Coordinates of C-alpha atoms and ligand atoms in Angstrom, one line a residue:
Chain A
M1420 CA -40.5 4.0 15.7
T1421 CA -38.1 6.9 16.8
A1422 CA -36.5 4.4 19.3
Y1423 CA -36.0 1.9 16.7
L1424 CA -34.3 4.3 14.1
I1425 CA -32.0 5.6 16.8
A1426 CA -30.9 1.9 17.6
M1427 CA -30.2 1.4 13.8
A1428 CA -28.3 4.5 13.8
I1429 CA -26.4 3.5 16.7
V1430 CA -25.5 0.2 15.3
A1431 CA -24.7 2.0 11.7
L1432 CA -22.4 4.5 13.4
I1433 CA -20.4 1.7 15.4
Y1434 CA -19.8 -0.2 11.9
M1435 CA -18.9 3.3 10.5
L1436 CA -15.9 3.4 12.6
L1437 CA -15.0 0.3 11.8
T1438 CA -15.2 0.6 8.2
I1439 CA -13.3 3.8 7.9
G1440 CA -10.6 1.8 9.9
L1441 CA -10.6 -0.8 7.6
N1442 CA -11.0 1.4 4.5
L1443 CA -7.7 3.2 5.7
Q1444 CA -5.8 0.1 6.1
Y1445 CA -7.1 -2.0 2.8
G1446 CA -8.7 0.6 0.5
Y1447 CA -5.9 2.9 0.8
T1448 CA -2.7 0.9 1.8
G1449 CA -3.7 -2.8 0.6
L1450 CA -3.2 -4.1 4.0
A1451 CA -5.8 -7.0 3.9
N1452 CA -6.7 -7.0 7.4
F1453 CA -9.2 -10.1 8.1
G1454 CA -8.6 -9.7 11.8
H1455 CA -10.6 -6.3 12.5
V1456 CA -12.8 -7.9 14.9
G1457 CA -10.1 -8.7 17.1
S1458 CA -9.5 -4.5 17.5
F1459 CA -13.0 -4.1 18.3
A1460 CA -13.1 -7.0 20.9
I1461 CA -10.2 -5.6 22.6
G1462 CA -11.9 -2.1 22.8
A1463 CA -15.0 -3.4 24.0
Y1464 CA -13.2 -5.7 26.7
I1465 CA -11.1 -2.9 27.9
T1466 CA -14.2 -0.6 28.5
A1467 CA -16.0 -3.3 30.0
L1468 CA -13.3 -4.3 32.5
I1469 CA -12.6 -0.4 33.4
T1470 CA -16.3 0.8 33.8
T1471 CA -17.6 -2.4 35.7
N1472 CA -14.9 -2.0 38.1
G1473 CA -15.8 1.7 38.7
G1474 CA -13.7 3.7 36.0
F1475 CA -15.4 6.4 34.2
A1476 CA -15.6 6.4 30.6
Y1477 CA -13.2 9.5 30.3
V1478 CA -10.5 6.9 31.1
S1479 CA -12.0 3.9 29.4
L1480 CA -12.7 5.5 25.9
P1481 CA -8.9 6.4 25.4
A1482 CA -7.9 3.4 27.0
S1483 CA -9.8 1.4 24.4
V1484 CA -8.4 3.2 21.6
L1485 CA -4.7 2.8 22.9
G1486 CA -5.2 -0.8 24.2
A1487 CA -6.5 -1.8 20.5
A1488 CA -3.6 0.2 18.8
L1489 CA -1.0 -1.3 21.0
V1490 CA -2.1 -4.9 20.6
A1491 CA -2.3 -4.2 16.9
W1492 CA 1.4 -3.3 16.8
P1493 CA 3.1 -6.4 16.8
V1494 CA 0.5 -7.8 14.4
A1495 CA 1.3 -4.8 12.0
L1496 CA 4.9 -5.9 12.0
L1497 CA 4.2 -9.0 10.6
S1498 CA 3.2 -7.0 7.3
K1499 CA 6.8 -6.5 6.9
R1500 CA 7.5 -10.3 6.1
L1501 CA 4.2 -11.4 4.8
R1502 CA 2.5 -11.2 1.4
T1503 CA -1.0 -9.9 1.2
D1504 CA -2.6 -13.1 1.2
Y1505 CA -0.7 -14.6 4.1
F1506 CA -1.0 -11.4 6.2
A1507 CA -4.7 -11.7 5.7
I1508 CA -4.6 -15.1 7.1
A1509 CA -2.4 -14.3 9.7
T1510 CA -4.4 -11.5 11.0
L1511 CA -7.6 -13.9 10.8
A1512 CA -5.7 -16.1 13.2
A1513 CA -4.8 -13.2 15.4
S1514 CA -8.2 -12.4 16.2
E1515 CA -9.5 -15.9 16.5
T1516 CA -6.6 -16.6 18.9
L1517 CA -7.6 -13.5 20.8
R1518 CA -11.2 -14.8 21.1
L1519 CA -9.9 -18.0 22.4
A1520 CA -7.8 -16.3 24.9
I1521 CA -10.8 -14.0 26.0
I1522 CA -12.7 -17.4 26.5
E1523 CA -9.7 -19.1 28.3
E1524 CA -8.7 -16.4 30.5
D1525 CA -11.8 -16.4 32.4
W1526 CA -10.6 -15.1 35.5
I1527 CA -10.3 -11.7 34.1
T1528 CA -12.9 -11.9 31.3
N1529 CA -15.5 -14.2 32.8
G1530 CA -15.1 -16.7 29.8
V1531 CA -17.9 -17.6 27.7
H1532 CA -20.2 -16.1 30.3
G1533 CA -19.2 -12.6 29.0
I1534 CA -19.3 -9.5 31.1
T1535 CA -22.7 -7.8 32.2
S1536 CA -23.9 -4.9 33.8
I1537 CA -21.6 -2.5 31.7
P1538 CA -22.9 1.1 32.5
N1539 CA -24.4 3.0 29.8
M1540 CA -22.8 6.1 28.3
S1541 CA -24.7 8.5 30.7
V1542 CA -23.7 6.7 33.6
A1543 CA -20.3 6.2 32.6
L1544 CA -19.7 9.8 31.8
G1545 CA -21.8 10.7 35.3
L1546 CA -24.0 12.8 33.1
D1547 CA -28.0 13.0 33.6
V1548 CA -28.9 12.8 30.1
D1549 CA -30.7 10.0 28.1
P1550 CA -28.1 7.4 27.3
N1551 CA -29.3 6.5 23.8
I1552 CA -29.3 10.3 22.8
L1553 CA -25.9 10.9 24.3
I1554 CA -24.2 7.8 22.8
L1555 CA -25.8 8.9 19.6
T1556 CA -24.3 12.2 19.6
L1557 CA -20.8 10.9 20.8
L1558 CA -21.0 8.6 17.9
I1559 CA -21.6 11.3 15.4
A1560 CA -19.0 13.5 16.9
A1561 CA -16.5 10.5 16.7
N1562 CA -17.4 9.8 13.2
L1563 CA -17.0 13.2 12.1
L1564 CA -13.7 13.5 13.8
A1565 CA -12.5 10.4 12.2
V1566 CA -13.6 11.4 8.9
A1567 CA -12.2 14.8 9.2
L1568 CA -8.6 13.2 10.4
I1569 CA -8.7 10.5 8.0
T1570 CA -9.5 12.7 5.0
R1571 CA -6.8 15.0 6.0
M1572 CA -4.4 11.9 6.1
V1573 CA -5.3 10.4 2.8
K1574 CA -5.4 13.7 0.8
S1575 CA -1.8 14.5 1.6
P1576 CA 1.8 13.3 0.9
F1577 CA 1.3 10.6 3.5
G1578 CA -2.0 9.4 1.6
R1579 CA -0.1 9.5 -1.8
T1580 CA 2.5 7.3 -0.2
I1581 CA 0.3 4.8 1.1
E1582 CA -1.6 4.5 -2.3
A1583 CA 1.6 4.1 -4.0
I1584 CA 2.2 1.2 -1.8
R1585 CA -0.9 -0.2 -2.3
D1586 CA -0.2 -0.3 -6.0
D1587 CA 3.2 -1.4 -6.1
E1588 CA 5.4 -1.9 -2.8
D1589 CA 8.8 -2.8 -4.6
A1590 CA 8.5 0.2 -6.9
V1591 CA 8.2 2.3 -3.3
R1592 CA 11.4 0.3 -2.1
A1593 CA 13.1 1.5 -5.5
L1594 CA 12.3 5.1 -4.7
G1595 CA 14.0 4.8 -1.1
K1596 CA 10.9 4.6 1.1
E1597 CA 10.2 1.8 3.6
P1598 CA 6.6 0.6 2.9
A1599 CA 6.6 -1.1 6.4
T1600 CA 7.0 2.3 8.4
F1601 CA 3.7 3.3 6.5
K1602 CA 1.9 0.1 7.0
V1603 CA 2.7 -0.1 10.6
K1604 CA 1.1 3.3 11.2
V1605 CA -2.0 2.8 9.0
F1606 CA -2.6 -0.3 10.8
V1607 CA -2.2 0.6 14.4
I1608 CA -4.5 3.8 13.6
G1609 CA -7.3 1.4 11.7
A1610 CA -6.9 -0.7 15.0
G1611 CA -7.5 2.4 17.3
L1612 CA -10.8 3.2 15.5
A1613 CA -12.0 -0.3 15.9
G1614 CA -11.0 -0.1 19.5
L1615 CA -13.1 3.2 19.9
A1616 CA -16.1 1.3 18.1
G1617 CA -15.6 -1.8 20.5
A1618 CA -15.9 0.8 23.6
F1619 CA -19.2 2.5 22.3
Y1620 CA -20.5 -1.2 21.4
A1621 CA -19.9 -2.2 25.0
H1622 CA -21.7 0.6 26.5
Y1623 CA -24.5 0.6 24.2
F1624 CA -25.4 -3.3 24.5
S1625 CA -24.3 -3.5 28.2
Y1626 CA -23.3 -7.0 27.9
I1627 CA -20.3 -8.7 25.9
S1628 CA -19.3 -12.1 25.4
P1629 CA -16.9 -13.9 23.2
E1630 CA -19.4 -15.1 20.7
Q1631 CA -20.2 -11.5 19.7
F1632 CA -16.5 -11.1 18.1
L1633 CA -16.6 -13.8 15.5
P1634 CA -14.9 -13.6 12.1
L1635 CA -18.6 -12.9 10.7
I1636 CA -18.3 -8.9 12.2
T1637 CA -14.9 -8.6 10.2
F1638 CA -16.6 -9.9 7.1
Y1639 CA -19.7 -7.3 7.5
V1640 CA -17.2 -4.8 7.8
W1641 CA -15.5 -5.7 4.6
M1642 CA -19.0 -5.9 2.8
A1643 CA -19.7 -2.3 4.3
M1644 CA -16.3 -1.0 2.6
I1645 CA -16.8 -2.8 -0.8
L1646 CA -20.5 -1.7 -1.0
G1647 CA -19.4 1.9 -0.3
G1648 CA -16.4 1.8 -2.4
T1649 CA -12.8 0.8 -1.4
G1650 CA -10.4 3.8 -1.2
S1651 CA -13.2 6.4 -0.3
I1652 CA -13.8 7.6 3.1
L1653 CA -17.5 8.6 1.9
G1654 CA -18.0 5.3 0.6
A1655 CA -17.3 4.1 4.2
V1656 CA -20.0 6.0 5.5
A1657 CA -22.4 5.0 2.8
G1658 CA -21.4 1.6 2.8
S1659 CA -22.0 1.0 6.7
L1660 CA -25.5 2.7 6.4
V1661 CA -26.4 0.3 3.6
L1662 CA -24.9 -2.7 5.4
V1663 CA -27.3 -2.1 8.3
L1664 CA -30.3 -1.6 6.1
F1665 CA -29.7 -4.7 4.8
L1666 CA -28.8 -6.6 8.0
E1667 CA -32.0 -5.0 9.4
G1668 CA -34.2 -5.5 6.4
S1669 CA -33.3 -9.0 6.1
R1670 CA -34.8 -9.5 9.3
F1671 CA -38.2 -9.2 7.4
V1672 CA -37.2 -12.2 5.2
R1673 CA -38.2 -13.9 8.2
D1674 CA -42.0 -13.1 7.5
I1675 CA -41.6 -14.7 4.0
L1676 CA -39.8 -17.7 5.2
P1677 CA -41.8 -19.1 8.1
G1678 CA -40.1 -22.2 10.3
V1679 CA -36.6 -20.7 9.8
T1680 CA -34.6 -21.2 12.9
E1681 CA -32.8 -18.3 14.7
V1682 CA -29.3 -20.0 13.6
E1683 CA -30.7 -20.5 10.0
M1684 CA -31.5 -16.8 9.9
A1685 CA -27.8 -15.8 10.5
S1686 CA -27.2 -17.6 7.3
V1687 CA -30.0 -16.2 5.6
R1688 CA -28.9 -12.5 6.3
L1689 CA -25.5 -13.3 5.3
F1690 CA -26.9 -14.6 2.1
V1691 CA -29.0 -11.6 1.6
V1692 CA -26.1 -9.1 2.1
G1693 CA -23.8 -11.5 0.0
M1694 CA -26.4 -11.3 -3.0
A1695 CA -26.6 -7.7 -2.7
L1696 CA -22.9 -7.3 -3.0
V1697 CA -22.6 -9.7 -5.8
L1698 CA -25.5 -7.5 -7.4
L1699 CA -23.6 -4.2 -6.8
T1700 CA -20.3 -5.6 -8.1
L1701 CA -21.9 -6.3 -11.4
L1702 CA -24.0 -3.1 -11.5
R1703 CA -21.3 -0.6 -10.0
P1704 CA -18.2 -2.1 -9.4
Q1705 CA -16.5 0.8 -8.0
G1706 CA -19.1 0.8 -5.1
L1707 CA -21.5 3.2 -4.1
M1708 CA -19.2 6.1 -3.6
G1709 CA -16.1 4.6 -5.2
D1710 CA -14.1 6.8 -7.7
F1711 CA -14.3 5.0 -11.3
R1712 CA -10.5 5.6 -11.6
K1713 CA -9.8 3.6 -8.8
R1714 CA -10.3 -0.2 -9.1
Chain B
M429 CA 33.7 4.9 -10.5
I430 CA 30.5 6.0 -9.6
L431 CA 29.0 2.1 -9.4
S432 CA 31.3 -0.7 -9.4
L433 CA 30.3 -4.5 -9.4
S434 CA 33.0 -7.0 -9.0
H435 CA 32.9 -10.8 -9.2
V436 CA 29.1 -10.9 -8.9
A437 CA 27.4 -14.1 -8.7
F438 CA 23.8 -15.1 -8.1
A439 CA 21.5 -18.0 -8.3
F440 CA 17.7 -18.8 -8.3
G441 CA 17.9 -21.9 -6.1
D442 CA 20.2 -24.2 -8.0
F443 CA 19.9 -22.4 -11.2
R444 CA 23.0 -20.1 -11.6
V445 CA 22.1 -16.8 -13.3
L446 CA 25.1 -14.5 -12.7
D447 CA 28.5 -16.0 -12.9
D448 CA 31.5 -13.7 -11.8
V449 CA 30.3 -10.5 -13.4
S450 CA 32.1 -7.4 -13.1
L451 CA 31.3 -4.0 -14.5
D452 CA 32.2 -0.2 -13.8
V453 CA 30.3 2.9 -14.7
P454 CA 32.4 5.8 -14.5
P455 CA 31.2 9.3 -13.7
K456 CA 29.0 11.1 -16.1
E457 CA 29.3 8.3 -18.5
I458 CA 26.4 6.0 -20.3
V459 CA 27.3 2.5 -20.3
G460 CA 25.1 0.0 -22.2
L461 CA 24.3 -3.6 -21.4
I462 CA 23.1 -6.1 -23.8
G463 CA 22.8 -9.6 -24.3
P464 CA 20.3 -12.4 -25.7
N465 CA 16.8 -12.8 -23.6
G466 CA 17.6 -14.8 -20.4
A467 CA 21.5 -13.7 -20.1
G468 CA 20.6 -12.3 -16.6
K469 CA 20.5 -8.6 -17.4
S470 CA 17.7 -7.8 -15.4
T471 CA 18.7 -10.1 -12.6
L472 CA 22.0 -8.3 -12.5
F473 CA 19.8 -4.8 -12.0
A474 CA 18.0 -6.8 -9.2
V475 CA 21.1 -7.9 -7.5
T476 CA 22.6 -4.3 -8.0
S477 CA 19.7 -2.6 -6.7
G478 CA 19.3 -4.7 -3.6
F479 CA 16.1 -6.6 -4.4
E480 CA 18.3 -10.0 -4.7
K481 CA 21.2 -10.7 -2.4
P482 CA 24.4 -11.9 -4.5
L483 CA 26.2 -15.0 -3.5
A484 CA 29.6 -13.6 -3.9
G485 CA 31.2 -10.4 -5.1
T486 CA 30.8 -6.7 -4.2
I487 CA 28.8 -3.8 -5.1
M488 CA 30.3 -0.2 -4.6
L489 CA 28.4 3.1 -5.1
D490 CA 30.6 6.2 -5.5
G491 CA 33.3 4.5 -3.3
R492 CA 30.9 3.2 -0.6
D493 CA 30.3 -0.7 -0.2
I494 CA 26.6 -1.3 -0.5
T495 CA 26.9 -5.0 -0.8
H496 CA 24.8 -5.6 2.2
D497 CA 22.5 -2.9 2.2
G498 CA 18.8 -3.4 1.1
P499 CA 16.8 -1.7 -1.7
V500 CA 15.4 1.3 0.2
A501 CA 19.3 2.2 1.7
R502 CA 20.7 1.9 -2.0
A503 CA 18.1 3.9 -3.2
R504 CA 18.7 6.5 -0.6
A505 CA 22.4 6.3 -1.1
G506 CA 21.7 7.4 -4.8
L507 CA 21.0 4.5 -7.0
G508 CA 18.1 4.9 -9.1
R509 CA 16.5 2.2 -11.5
T510 CA 13.6 1.6 -13.4
F511 CA 12.0 -1.9 -14.2
Q512 CA 11.9 -4.0 -17.5
V513 CA 8.1 -4.0 -16.9
P514 CA 6.9 -0.6 -16.0
R515 CA 5.8 -0.4 -12.2
E516 CA 3.7 2.6 -12.1
F517 CA 1.3 3.3 -9.2
R518 CA -1.5 2.6 -11.5
H519 CA -4.3 4.2 -9.7
L520 CA -2.4 7.5 -9.4
T521 CA -2.0 10.2 -11.9
V522 CA 1.3 10.9 -13.9
R523 CA 1.6 13.8 -11.5
E524 CA 0.8 11.9 -8.2
N525 CA 3.2 9.3 -9.4
L526 CA 6.0 11.8 -9.8
L527 CA 5.1 13.6 -6.5
A528 CA 5.1 10.2 -4.5
A529 CA 8.7 9.7 -5.9
A530 CA 10.1 12.9 -4.2
P531 CA 12.2 11.9 -0.9
N532 CA 11.9 13.0 2.3
Q533 CA 8.6 14.9 2.2
T534 CA 7.6 16.5 5.6
G535 CA 3.9 15.4 5.0
E536 CA 4.5 12.0 4.7
N537 CA 4.9 12.2 8.6
L538 CA 1.6 12.3 10.5
L539 CA 2.8 14.5 13.2
P540 CA 4.0 17.6 11.1
L541 CA 1.0 17.0 8.9
F542 CA -1.1 18.3 11.6
L543 CA 1.2 20.4 13.5
S544 CA 2.7 22.2 10.8
P545 CA 0.5 22.1 8.0
R546 CA 1.9 25.4 6.5
R547 CA 5.4 24.1 6.2
V548 CA 3.7 20.9 4.5
R549 CA 1.7 23.1 2.2
E550 CA 4.8 25.2 1.1
E551 CA 7.0 22.2 0.6
E552 CA 4.0 20.6 -1.5
R553 CA 4.0 24.0 -3.5
A554 CA 7.6 24.0 -4.4
L555 CA 7.3 20.4 -5.2
R556 CA 4.2 20.7 -7.7
E557 CA 6.6 23.0 -9.6
K558 CA 9.4 20.9 -9.9
V559 CA 6.9 18.0 -11.1
A560 CA 5.5 20.5 -13.7
D561 CA 8.8 21.1 -15.1
L562 CA 9.7 17.5 -15.0
I563 CA 6.3 16.7 -16.9
A564 CA 6.9 19.4 -19.5
F565 CA 10.7 17.7 -19.8
L566 CA 9.3 14.4 -20.5
N567 CA 6.5 15.5 -23.1
L568 CA 3.8 14.2 -20.8
T569 CA 1.7 17.2 -20.4
A570 CA -1.1 16.0 -22.2
V571 CA -1.4 13.0 -19.8
K572 CA -0.4 14.7 -16.5
D573 CA -3.8 14.1 -14.9
T574 CA -4.6 10.6 -16.2
P575 CA -4.2 7.7 -14.1
S576 CA -0.8 5.9 -15.1
G577 CA -2.4 2.6 -15.4
S578 CA -4.1 3.6 -18.5
L579 CA -0.6 5.0 -20.0
S580 CA 1.0 3.6 -23.3
G581 CA 3.9 1.4 -22.5
G582 CA 6.2 4.1 -23.9
Q583 CA 4.6 6.8 -21.6
K584 CA 5.2 4.5 -18.6
K585 CA 8.8 4.2 -19.4
L586 CA 8.9 7.8 -19.3
L587 CA 7.1 8.1 -16.2
E588 CA 9.5 5.7 -14.3
L589 CA 12.4 7.7 -15.9
G590 CA 10.7 10.7 -14.3
R591 CA 10.0 9.2 -10.8
V592 CA 13.7 8.1 -10.7
L593 CA 14.8 11.8 -11.4
M594 CA 12.7 13.0 -8.6
G595 CA 15.3 11.4 -6.4
D596 CA 18.2 12.9 -8.0
P597 CA 20.3 9.8 -8.0
K598 CA 24.0 9.5 -8.4
V599 CA 23.4 6.6 -11.2
I600 CA 20.4 5.7 -13.0
L601 CA 19.8 2.0 -14.2
L602 CA 17.4 1.9 -16.9
D603 CA 16.1 -1.8 -18.0
E604 CA 15.1 -1.7 -21.7
P605 CA 14.0 1.9 -21.8
F606 CA 12.9 1.9 -25.4
A607 CA 11.0 -1.6 -25.2
G608 CA 7.6 -0.8 -26.4
V609 CA 8.0 2.9 -27.2
N610 CA 7.2 4.4 -30.5
P611 CA 10.3 5.2 -32.8
V612 CA 9.4 9.0 -32.6
L613 CA 9.2 8.6 -28.9
I614 CA 12.5 6.8 -28.7
D615 CA 14.3 9.9 -30.4
S616 CA 12.9 12.2 -27.7
L617 CA 13.9 9.8 -25.1
V618 CA 17.6 9.5 -26.5
D619 CA 17.5 13.1 -26.3
R620 CA 16.5 13.4 -22.8
I621 CA 18.9 10.9 -21.8
R622 CA 21.8 12.9 -23.4
E623 CA 20.6 16.2 -21.9
L624 CA 20.5 14.5 -18.4
N625 CA 24.0 13.0 -18.9
A626 CA 25.2 16.3 -20.0
Q627 CA 23.7 17.6 -16.6
G628 CA 26.0 14.9 -15.0
Y629 CA 23.9 12.0 -14.6
S630 CA 25.7 8.7 -15.1
F631 CA 23.5 5.8 -16.6
L632 CA 23.7 2.0 -17.0
V633 CA 21.2 1.0 -19.9
I634 CA 19.9 -2.4 -20.6
E635 CA 18.6 -2.2 -24.3
H636 CA 17.7 -4.5 -27.4
N637 CA 17.5 -1.4 -29.5
L638 CA 21.4 -1.6 -30.4
R639 CA 21.1 1.2 -32.9
A640 CA 19.8 3.5 -30.3
L641 CA 22.1 2.3 -27.6
S642 CA 25.4 2.5 -29.6
D643 CA 24.5 6.2 -30.4
L644 CA 24.3 6.7 -26.7
C645 CA 26.8 4.9 -24.7
S646 CA 30.5 5.1 -24.6
T647 CA 30.9 1.6 -23.6
M648 CA 29.0 -1.4 -24.1
H649 CA 29.0 -4.7 -22.1
V650 CA 27.6 -7.9 -23.4
M651 CA 26.2 -11.0 -21.4
D652 CA 25.6 -14.3 -22.3
R653 CA 24.2 -17.1 -20.0
G654 CA 25.1 -15.1 -16.7
A655 CA 28.5 -14.2 -17.9
M656 CA 30.2 -11.2 -19.4
I657 CA 31.4 -12.2 -22.8
A658 CA 32.6 -8.8 -24.2
S659 CA 33.3 -5.0 -23.3
G660 CA 34.7 -2.2 -25.1
A661 CA 33.5 0.6 -27.5
P662 CA 30.0 -0.3 -29.0
S663 CA 31.3 -0.6 -32.7
A664 CA 34.2 -3.0 -31.7
V665 CA 31.9 -5.1 -29.5
L666 CA 29.3 -5.6 -31.9
D667 CA 31.9 -6.6 -34.3
D668 CA 33.2 -9.3 -31.7
P669 CA 32.5 -12.9 -33.3
K670 CA 31.6 -14.0 -29.9
V671 CA 28.7 -11.5 -29.7
Q672 CA 27.8 -12.4 -33.2
E673 CA 27.7 -16.1 -32.2
A674 CA 25.7 -15.3 -28.7
Y675 CA 23.0 -13.8 -31.0
M676 CA 23.2 -16.6 -33.5
G677 CA 23.6 -13.9 -36.4
G678 CA 20.1 -12.9 -35.8
V679 CA 19.6 -9.5 -34.3
L680 CA 23.1 -8.2 -35.5
Ligands
ADP1353 N1 12.4 -15.1 -10.2 C1 13.0 -15.9 -10.8 N2 13.0 -17.2 -10.5 C2 13.8 -18.0 -11.1 N3 14.3 -17.8 -12.3 C3 14.2 -16.5 -12.8 C4 13.5 -15.6 -12.0 N4 14.0 -14.6 -12.7 C5 14.7 -14.6 -13.9 N5 14.8 -16.1 -14.0 C6 15.7 -16.8 -14.8 O1 17.0 -16.1 -14.8 C7 17.3 -15.9 -16.2 C8 17.9 -14.4 -16.5 O2 16.7 -13.8 -16.2 P1 16.8 -12.4 -16.7 O3 17.7 -11.7 -15.8 O4 15.5 -11.7 -16.6 O5 17.5 -12.2 -18.1 P2 17.5 -10.9 -19.2 O6 17.1 -9.7 -18.4 O7 18.9 -10.9 -19.7 O8 16.5 -11.4 -20.2 C9 16.6 -16.6 -17.2 O9 16.8 -17.8 -17.4 C10 15.2 -16.4 -16.2 O10 14.3 -17.5 -16.6
MG1354 MG1 15.4 -8.4 -18.9

């Protein structure tokens, strides 16, 4: 039972990093990122490639963050030219292109077969402790740090300006501020957080393959953000916990629905989470932790 | 001239909206711009502030050619504008809207935000004082902590003026500042604009309330179907038969 709770907590904390990043991008800045899973994948693959080739996590963790941020940078530049809806499509396309590239470039990524035997956190750090407890501790620390840093950012003049950009970009321009400068920074930081989440993911599951990085993951993160409340950092924390509860809880739907195949189960879970989202939007439109004055 | 438009032309696709429009705003003056709906007044503001590119003509701000600058560069060069339909940052309070409008804040950059928090804090304190004064000046004290999306139309117009003032511009373009504002508030807004003018601000004002506008401005221009049809002292312009005809005897 404890092991099960730890496993759930680890998954929830990985989603939390992703959701905090997306909330900074969309909730605060209005950047509709539908390709978040792409940054997650980059983090996971960088960690997998470095640590399966003898590298330590002291190198691979920062490399995953920087790699995801670096790849996000040209995508962020698109936000200069594209309206919200087109930017959403462009980011979705970017993450799918990346996934196809991972499949195609099998000389480095091992294609559809994925990368196996990624060392766990203890091995990767060269520490003689329980790997699950270690990764749980590091994830808690990483999330606390992310919450502290992002809260400092959004409750500052920087945060005020990105919220102004979300509300009306042209009005920001008329005040002599270039929205693109802010959007690029925000997008890159959100991607870095997703890259970190990917690194933890790779260590925890020890096996990664392209099919784990489908757009479905992006949509789960959106759900967590909306459940918790867009434009609220604590909402991102609450939303990812609730999301994982729903995803796990929907496993038990299987007992009520005998004869449902594993493939169909994925749709059932999506349906359950979707229904929860619809109910919540009806009952509490601002999200669990959302502030009523914001949307 | 603080602002000078010469022979400006503009079209939305094939639809000619501005045709050889010229207009000057002398320093420390309030210039009025009137004309029937669809005449192209707001479009002229869009072209002047860099949101639309003119097909021809030049735009000079305080002696500098800004024709090829974008809206951000023009705002930085000292051109402030409001919009006909207010564009408040609706999730931000009145106070936050004004704070957000302050140019070049240290705390808008991430490195100083984390590395020199004291400097950011001190700058923010000074800024809050400035904003508190501005809120009092604009009679927005009662709503200073209200999300601006729920303000009345008139209060939004005041807020937009306040945001522009935060940037301390050389010239301010106001697009229908009195539209939707209740008559009592209009009088106070007229007083505010006069006060600012006395402090040295120059204005170009689009307005349908001709009584309030002719009280304010020294020179008035009239546009109709994309062309300037009359310019001069307000009383003379309003008596001009061409102007009367453009309005089809209705409003005047
Ligand atoms: N974005 C646009 N696209 C196409 N036509 C437009 C656009 N904005 C305004 N127009 C047209 O340009 C003309 C001038 O509009 P506008 O400048 O708003 O007039 P005014 O402010 O004098 O009422 C109108 O005929 C209007 O329909
Ligand atoms: Mg107009």
